[in-house]
Amino acid sequence: MNQLARRTASFVATVFLAGSLAYLIPRFPALWTDYGSFPSISDFLHWWLWALQGGFINDKVTQAVPWTLTLMGLATTVSFVIGSIAGALMASPFGKIGRIARWGTPAALTMYATPYFIFGMVLIWLFVWLWAVFPTGGGYTLGETPTLTWEGIRTLLWHGTLPTLSIILTGTAHWLVLMRGMMVTIEGEDYVIQSRAMGLQDWRIFAWYRMRNCALPQFTQLFLSMGIIFTGAVMVEIVFAYPGIGYLLQQAILGNNAGLVQSIVITTAIIFAVLLAIMETLYPLIDRRIVRD
């Protein structure tokens, strides 16, 4: 019961804070400039009453959310798996594999420090202007309606390849560097030294004593990095004119549409609060040392 109450309070606080900022920030400068005052409490409460009745729900936002969640979910999953495995191999004891993998360290550090949208612009230059392989942007061909037919899925994949790849490149380097650092750190731990003294095979020490223990901090970092990943996805959507939350937010700001910005902020806050609640629920299944109330 305490667990449920705490999560509910966290959810409400997250959404309330995000919504309040979305309401107050556009109004403070205008009211102070025109009247020398701040928004009244009654207006603030009326706005929240309007929001709680579903007034913030916008058709444009509901159409954009699936695009962003698909892009972010697919790219994050692929980059997390590939980066974690590659980072572990970079610190592996398997001779030739370890030596080959270590050559990628400078490249990984360079990619790790490169923002998502930089890779996006490089990919556009390579595969749109230099070699006309992919479209310049958008989520689907102009004049067409996205469908779940084979042709529709092919079109969606064709348009989504470069945005997804730009996130995967930086994300993979991020998880690779973190995993390699943790693998090197635990090399001198007592349980690793003891397992070698017991004569266990290198592959077993690598998989069960080193990589398995490093997976827990990786998952923790994944949960904590969702905001950064979402920000990167937003920037990529702007670069590729991908019809997600980020591109819609840019159009709302350029059009001075404060209502649409508020709708985007509240919807995004709700999505993140739900994701964090799900992750917090699943984490004890990953780390058995966590005991529920």
Protein backbone atom coordinates (compact mmCIF):
# COMPACT_ATOMS: atom_id res chain seq x y z
CA MET A 1 0.00 0.00 0.00
CA ASN A 2 2.85 2.38 0.85
CA GLN A 3 4.47 1.52 -2.48
CA LEU A 4 1.28 2.34 -4.41
CA ALA A 5 0.79 5.61 -2.51
CA ARG A 6 4.37 6.68 -3.15
CA ARG A 7 4.15 5.96 -6.87
CA THR A 8 0.81 7.71 -7.17
CA ALA A 9 2.20 10.78 -5.40
CA SER A 10 5.26 10.76 -7.66
CA PHE A 11 3.07 10.48 -10.77
CA VAL A 12 0.79 13.34 -9.69
CA ALA A 13 3.74 15.57 -8.70
CA THR A 14 5.50 15.01 -12.04
CA VAL A 15 2.43 15.84 -14.12
CA PHE A 16 1.46 18.79 -11.89
CA LEU A 17 4.91 20.36 -12.03
CA ALA A 18 5.22 19.96 -15.81
CA GLY A 19 1.71 21.28 -16.43
CA SER A 20 2.17 24.23 -14.08
CA LEU A 21 5.38 25.28 -15.80
CA ALA A 22 3.69 24.97 -19.20
CA TYR A 23 0.91 27.26 -17.94
CA LEU A 24 3.03 29.85 -16.14
CA ILE A 25 6.04 30.33 -18.43
CA PRO A 26 4.14 31.82 -21.42
CA ARG A 27 2.02 34.06 -19.16
CA PHE A 28 4.61 35.55 -16.82
CA PRO A 29 6.38 37.86 -19.32
CA ALA A 30 3.17 39.08 -21.01
CA LEU A 31 1.26 39.83 -17.79
CA TRP A 32 4.24 41.49 -16.14
CA THR A 33 4.91 43.66 -19.19
CA ASP A 34 1.28 44.71 -19.70
CA TYR A 35 -0.04 44.89 -16.14
CA GLY A 36 2.91 44.46 -13.79
CA SER A 37 1.26 41.43 -12.21
CA PHE A 38 1.41 37.65 -12.23
CA PRO A 39 -1.27 35.08 -13.22
CA SER A 40 -4.00 34.87 -10.60
CA ILE A 41 -4.57 31.75 -8.54
CA SER A 42 -8.18 31.52 -9.75
CA ASP A 43 -7.07 31.48 -13.40
CA PHE A 44 -4.47 28.87 -12.54
CA LEU A 45 -7.04 26.64 -10.83
CA HIS A 46 -9.53 27.09 -13.68
CA TRP A 47 -6.85 26.08 -16.16
CA TRP A 48 -6.10 22.91 -14.20
CA LEU A 49 -9.82 22.13 -14.01
CA TRP A 50 -9.94 22.47 -17.78
CA ALA A 51 -6.89 20.18 -18.15
CA LEU A 52 -8.28 17.52 -15.79
CA GLN A 53 -11.45 17.41 -17.88
CA GLY A 54 -9.32 16.43 -20.89
CA GLY A 55 -9.01 19.88 -22.38
CA PHE A 56 -5.30 19.39 -23.07
CA ILE A 57 -5.95 16.43 -25.38
CA ASN A 58 -5.13 17.43 -28.94
CA ASP A 59 -5.60 15.38 -32.11
CA LYS A 60 -2.23 16.49 -33.47
CA VAL A 61 -0.46 15.34 -30.30
CA THR A 62 -2.21 11.96 -30.21
CA GLN A 63 -1.18 11.40 -33.82
CA ALA A 64 2.45 12.36 -33.13
CA VAL A 65 2.97 10.28 -29.96
CA PRO A 66 3.11 6.84 -31.68
CA TRP A 67 5.77 8.09 -34.10
CA THR A 68 8.05 9.28 -31.28
CA LEU A 69 7.51 6.21 -29.09
CA THR A 70 8.25 3.87 -32.00
CA LEU A 71 11.37 5.77 -33.01
CA MET A 72 12.68 6.08 -29.46
CA GLY A 73 11.75 2.53 -28.42
CA LEU A 74 13.29 0.79 -31.42
CA ALA A 75 16.48 2.86 -31.46
CA THR A 76 16.99 2.59 -27.69
CA THR A 77 16.49 -1.19 -27.63
CA VAL A 78 18.88 -1.84 -30.52
CA SER A 79 21.57 0.55 -29.26
CA PHE A 80 21.34 -0.77 -25.68
CA VAL A 81 21.76 -4.42 -26.70
CA ILE A 82 24.52 -3.84 -29.27
CA GLY A 83 26.38 -1.30 -27.12
CA SER A 84 26.31 -3.46 -23.98
CA ILE A 85 27.57 -6.57 -25.79
CA ALA A 86 30.25 -4.64 -27.70
CA GLY A 87 31.41 -2.87 -24.54
CA ALA A 88 31.73 -6.18 -22.73
CA LEU A 89 33.74 -7.65 -25.62
CA MET A 90 36.11 -4.68 -25.51
CA ALA A 91 37.11 -5.80 -22.02
CA SER A 92 36.99 -9.52 -22.80
CA PRO A 93 39.86 -11.93 -22.13
CA PHE A 94 39.40 -13.80 -25.41
CA GLY A 95 42.62 -12.78 -27.08
CA LYS A 96 41.92 -12.00 -30.71
CA ILE A 97 38.33 -10.91 -30.09
CA GLY A 98 39.43 -8.58 -27.32
CA ARG A 99 42.25 -7.09 -29.42
CA ILE A 100 39.97 -6.45 -32.40
CA ALA A 101 37.28 -4.97 -30.18
CA ARG A 102 39.74 -2.61 -28.49
CA TRP A 103 40.48 -0.94 -31.82
CA GLY A 104 37.01 0.52 -31.68
CA THR A 105 37.59 2.45 -28.44
CA PRO A 106 38.71 5.76 -30.06
CA ALA A 107 35.83 5.60 -32.54
CA ALA A 108 33.36 4.84 -29.75
CA LEU A 109 34.57 7.79 -27.66
CA THR A 110 34.21 10.10 -30.67
CA MET A 111 30.69 8.86 -31.39
CA TYR A 112 29.82 9.08 -27.68
CA ALA A 113 30.62 12.80 -27.68
CA THR A 114 28.66 13.50 -30.88
CA PRO A 115 25.04 14.72 -30.53
CA TYR A 116 22.26 12.78 -32.22
CA PHE A 117 21.38 15.53 -34.67
CA ILE A 118 24.98 15.80 -35.94
CA PHE A 119 24.81 12.18 -37.06
CA GLY A 120 21.45 13.00 -38.59
CA MET A 121 22.91 15.75 -40.75
CA VAL A 122 25.87 13.56 -41.74
CA LEU A 123 23.52 10.74 -42.76
CA ILE A 124 21.41 13.16 -44.80
CA TRP A 125 24.52 14.36 -46.61
CA LEU A 126 25.71 10.81 -47.31
CA PHE A 127 22.52 8.95 -48.14
CA VAL A 128 20.27 11.72 -49.46
CA TRP A 129 22.50 14.21 -51.28
CA LEU A 130 25.63 12.19 -52.10
CA TRP A 131 23.85 8.88 -52.75
CA ALA A 132 20.11 9.27 -53.23
CA VAL A 133 19.17 6.13 -51.30
CA PHE A 134 16.71 7.47 -48.72
CA PRO A 135 14.15 10.30 -48.72
CA THR A 136 15.02 13.73 -47.37
CA GLY A 137 12.59 13.47 -44.47
CA GLY A 138 9.06 12.88 -43.29
CA GLY A 139 7.50 9.69 -41.98
CA TYR A 140 5.89 8.59 -45.23
CA THR A 141 5.55 9.63 -48.86
CA LEU A 142 3.60 12.85 -49.41
CA GLY A 143 0.09 12.21 -50.62
CA GLU A 144 -0.06 8.74 -49.06
CA THR A 145 -1.73 7.57 -45.85
CA PRO A 146 0.27 5.22 -43.55
CA THR A 147 -1.22 1.72 -43.57
CA LEU A 148 -0.25 -1.67 -42.15
CA THR A 149 -0.03 -3.28 -45.58
CA TRP A 150 3.31 -4.58 -46.83
CA GLU A 151 3.74 -1.55 -49.07
CA GLY A 152 2.83 0.80 -46.22
CA ILE A 153 5.27 -0.85 -43.81
CA ARG A 154 8.02 -0.72 -46.44
CA THR A 155 7.42 3.01 -46.88
CA LEU A 156 7.50 3.61 -43.12
CA LEU A 157 10.76 1.67 -42.77
CA TRP A 158 12.27 3.51 -45.73
CA HIS A 159 11.54 6.90 -44.18
CA GLY A 160 12.42 5.84 -40.63
CA THR A 161 15.81 4.24 -41.33
CA LEU A 162 17.98 7.36 -41.14
CA PRO A 163 16.31 8.89 -38.04
CA THR A 164 16.57 5.56 -36.24
CA LEU A 165 20.17 5.03 -37.34
CA SER A 166 21.26 8.48 -36.14
CA ILE A 167 20.00 7.67 -32.63
CA ILE A 168 21.44 4.15 -32.71
CA LEU A 169 24.96 5.38 -33.57
CA THR A 170 25.28 7.73 -30.61
CA GLY A 171 23.29 5.46 -28.29
CA THR A 172 25.42 2.42 -29.08
CA ALA A 173 28.60 4.35 -28.33
CA HIS A 174 27.07 5.59 -25.06
CA TRP A 175 26.23 2.10 -23.77
CA LEU A 176 29.50 0.69 -25.12
CA VAL A 177 31.65 3.16 -23.20
CA LEU A 178 29.68 2.65 -19.97
CA MET A 179 29.78 -1.15 -20.21
CA ARG A 180 33.48 -1.26 -20.98
CA GLY A 181 34.25 1.03 -18.06
CA MET A 182 32.32 -1.16 -15.62
CA MET A 183 33.86 -4.37 -17.00
CA VAL A 184 37.36 -2.97 -16.50
CA THR A 185 36.47 -1.70 -13.01
CA ILE A 186 35.33 -5.07 -11.65
CA GLU A 187 38.32 -6.92 -13.14
CA GLY A 188 40.13 -6.70 -9.79
CA GLU A 189 37.14 -7.52 -7.57
CA ASP A 190 37.55 -10.33 -5.06
CA TYR A 191 34.88 -12.56 -6.58
CA VAL A 192 36.54 -12.37 -10.02
CA ILE A 193 39.96 -13.22 -8.58
CA GLN A 194 38.43 -16.04 -6.53
CA SER A 195 36.67 -17.49 -9.58
CA ARG A 196 39.97 -17.59 -11.47
CA ALA A 197 41.68 -19.22 -8.48
CA MET A 198 38.97 -21.90 -8.53
CA GLY A 199 39.92 -22.71 -12.11
CA LEU A 200 36.70 -21.61 -13.79
CA GLN A 201 36.81 -21.17 -17.54
CA ASP A 202 37.34 -17.67 -18.94
CA TRP A 203 34.02 -17.64 -20.81
CA ARG A 204 32.13 -18.50 -17.64
CA ILE A 205 33.88 -15.81 -15.60
CA PHE A 206 33.24 -13.34 -18.39
CA ALA A 207 29.54 -14.13 -18.82
CA TRP A 208 28.38 -15.00 -15.29
CA TYR A 209 30.71 -13.10 -12.97
CA ARG A 210 31.59 -9.96 -14.93
CA MET A 211 29.02 -9.25 -17.63
CA ARG A 212 26.05 -10.31 -15.53
CA ASN A 213 27.02 -8.03 -12.65
CA CYS A 214 27.65 -5.11 -15.00
CA ALA A 215 24.19 -5.50 -16.53
CA LEU A 216 22.50 -4.16 -13.39
CA PRO A 217 24.13 -0.69 -13.51
CA GLN A 218 23.42 -0.63 -17.25
CA PHE A 219 19.70 -1.10 -16.66
CA THR A 220 19.77 1.55 -13.93
CA GLN A 221 21.44 3.99 -16.30
CA LEU A 222 18.88 3.11 -18.98
CA PHE A 223 16.03 4.05 -16.65
CA LEU A 224 17.71 7.30 -15.66
CA SER A 225 18.58 8.26 -19.26
CA MET A 226 15.08 8.19 -20.72
CA GLY A 227 14.82 11.99 -20.59
CA ILE A 228 18.12 12.45 -22.44
CA ILE A 229 17.13 9.84 -25.02
CA PHE A 230 13.79 11.57 -25.56
CA THR A 231 15.53 14.93 -26.02
CA GLY A 232 17.80 13.36 -28.63
CA ALA A 233 14.81 11.87 -30.42
CA VAL A 234 13.14 15.30 -30.45
CA MET A 235 16.17 16.89 -32.12
CA VAL A 236 16.39 14.08 -34.68
CA GLU A 237 12.72 14.52 -35.55
CA ILE A 238 13.35 18.20 -36.27
CA VAL A 239 16.32 17.40 -38.53
CA PHE A 240 14.38 14.81 -40.54
CA ALA A 241 10.95 16.52 -40.33
CA TYR A 242 9.77 13.27 -38.77
CA PRO A 243 6.10 13.59 -37.70
CA GLY A 244 6.65 13.01 -33.99
CA ILE A 245 6.42 15.08 -30.81
CA GLY A 246 9.67 16.93 -31.48
CA TYR A 247 8.72 18.13 -34.94
CA LEU A 248 5.24 19.09 -33.73
CA LEU A 249 6.78 21.04 -30.83
CA GLN A 250 8.99 22.98 -33.23
CA GLN A 251 6.00 23.87 -35.40
CA ALA A 252 4.02 24.97 -32.32
CA ILE A 253 6.86 27.23 -31.12
CA LEU A 254 7.38 28.76 -34.57
CA GLY A 255 3.64 29.34 -34.86
CA ASN A 256 3.45 30.86 -31.36
CA ASN A 257 0.82 28.26 -30.44
CA ALA A 258 1.04 28.20 -26.64
CA GLY A 259 -1.97 25.91 -26.29
CA LEU A 260 -0.37 23.22 -28.44
CA VAL A 261 2.91 23.53 -26.50
CA GLN A 262 1.01 23.03 -23.23
CA SER A 263 -0.73 19.98 -24.65
CA ILE A 264 2.61 18.51 -25.74
CA VAL A 265 4.24 19.17 -22.35
CA ILE A 266 1.41 17.59 -20.34
CA THR A 267 1.15 14.58 -22.65
CA THR A 268 4.91 14.04 -22.54
CA ALA A 269 4.93 14.32 -18.74
CA ILE A 270 2.19 11.70 -18.47
CA ILE A 271 4.06 9.35 -20.81
CA PHE A 272 7.29 9.68 -18.83
CA ALA A 273 5.54 9.25 -15.50
CA VAL A 274 3.94 6.03 -16.78
CA LEU A 275 7.27 4.78 -18.19
CA LEU A 276 9.07 5.47 -14.91
CA ALA A 277 6.34 3.67 -12.96
CA ILE A 278 6.65 0.64 -15.25
CA MET A 279 10.44 0.64 -14.97
CA GLU A 280 10.30 0.92 -11.19
CA THR A 281 7.92 -2.04 -11.12
CA LEU A 282 10.13 -4.17 -13.36
CA TYR A 283 13.46 -3.34 -11.70
CA PRO A 284 13.05 -5.74 -8.73
CA LEU A 285 12.68 -8.54 -11.29
CA ILE A 286 16.12 -7.64 -12.62
CA ASP A 287 17.83 -7.07 -9.28
CA ARG A 288 16.62 -9.60 -6.69
CA ARG A 289 18.37 -7.71 -3.90
CA ILE A 290 15.59 -5.13 -3.96
CA VAL A 291 12.87 -6.04 -1.47
CA ARG A 292 9.43 -4.49 -1.73
CA ASP A 293 7.67 -2.91 1.24
